[in-house]
Amino acid sequence: MPLDPAFTTPGRFFKGNLHTHSNRSDGALEPEAVCATYRDAGYDFLALTDHFLKSYGFPIVDTRPFRTNAFTTILGAEVHAPATSLGELWHLLAVGLPADLAPTAADEAAPELARRCLKAGAFLAIAHPGWYGLTRADADTIEGAHAVEIYNHTSHIRCDRGDGSALLDQLNAGGRRIALCAVDDAHFHCRDYFGGFVMVKAAENESDALVESLKAGAYYSSQGPTIEDVIYGDDTVEVVCSSASAVIVLGRGSSAAQQLGRDMRRVRLPLERVKGGGFARIVVADEDGRRAWTNPVWW
Ligand SMILES: [Zn+2]
Ligand SMILES: [Zn+2]
């Protein structure tokens, strides 16, 4: 039976935001102020991921000076190259990049750029697919991506297109094994922060350890609810969580099972409907409609 590494990997959970901008690209705040905003809100870590574009001087902002004993940063960027099937620039989130990543060449296409980021050691996510109409055929060209953004907060509040679940589930139904992540993509021109985060299980709150856990899928994503444990058995999955009004297991196509109620904290769901489809993932929703998502597991 499958194991979810978020709950079987040793260590503790660290809260972080993986996708953020500063005024080194099109964000409103200095990098130091962005880091302070998250640090003061109790986040354990932040990846500042400014747009890696020529117009901004290909920034990979050195956020190391803003680390403290209780807060760390991961170097990263949102990288861009031509072209999606709708003819737009790709947006790929690369978390855990070296500060000296070579600029994107004028003739470098997105699949090559993705390969280069992966080779450099990054956790790579397909950013906000709903926001710009990314197709499954587009995503198929980005081999080795670790995750799809299932929730992008700024895309949600500014464009009502924050949801990436359709693409994520299509990829997994098609046989690809790809995880998910929830992010802010905060730019600070409006209140587009503290909407989506990850809880990463690691031995220590340190950049390399966090990136390794991200790449191994040892994390879950949330807008607020906490998932304490997920235990897959042969026929059922048990979910231990903060006060929930819905706990759902989803699989291929329309396959799902759920329990709806009030103040649920421990729920057992049947796997019968999802197991045959090859993968399952859990969603926990609270009274306010805020959700938490586990990564998929595969049979
Ligand atoms: Zn973007
Ligand atoms: Zn962004």
PDB file of C-alpha atoms and ligand atoms in Angstrom, residues 19-21 49 51 78 91 128 152 185 187, ligand 2:
ATOM      1  CA  HIS A  19       6.519  31.718  -4.867  1.00  0.00           C
ATOM      2  CA  THR A  20       7.036  35.443  -4.126  1.00  0.00           C
ATOM      3  CA  HIS A  21       8.156  38.604  -5.915  1.00  0.00           C
ATOM      4  CA  THR A  49      11.321  33.948  -6.846  1.00  0.00           C
ATOM      5  CA  HIS A  51      11.033  36.927 -12.700  1.00  0.00           C
ATOM      6  CA  GLU A  78      10.344  32.214 -11.747  1.00  0.00           C
ATOM      7  CA  HIS A  91       6.170  30.563 -16.242  1.00  0.00           C
ATOM      8  CA  HIS A 128      -0.546  28.871 -12.225  1.00  0.00           C
ATOM      9  CA  ASN A 152      -1.931  30.311  -6.744  1.00  0.00           C
ATOM     10  CA  ASP A 185       2.825  34.341  -5.850  1.00  0.00           C
ATOM     11  CA  HIS A 187       3.571  40.845  -5.469  1.00  0.00           C
TER      12      HIS A 187
HETATM   13 ZN    ZN B   2       5.040  34.710  -9.981  1.00  0.00          ZN
END
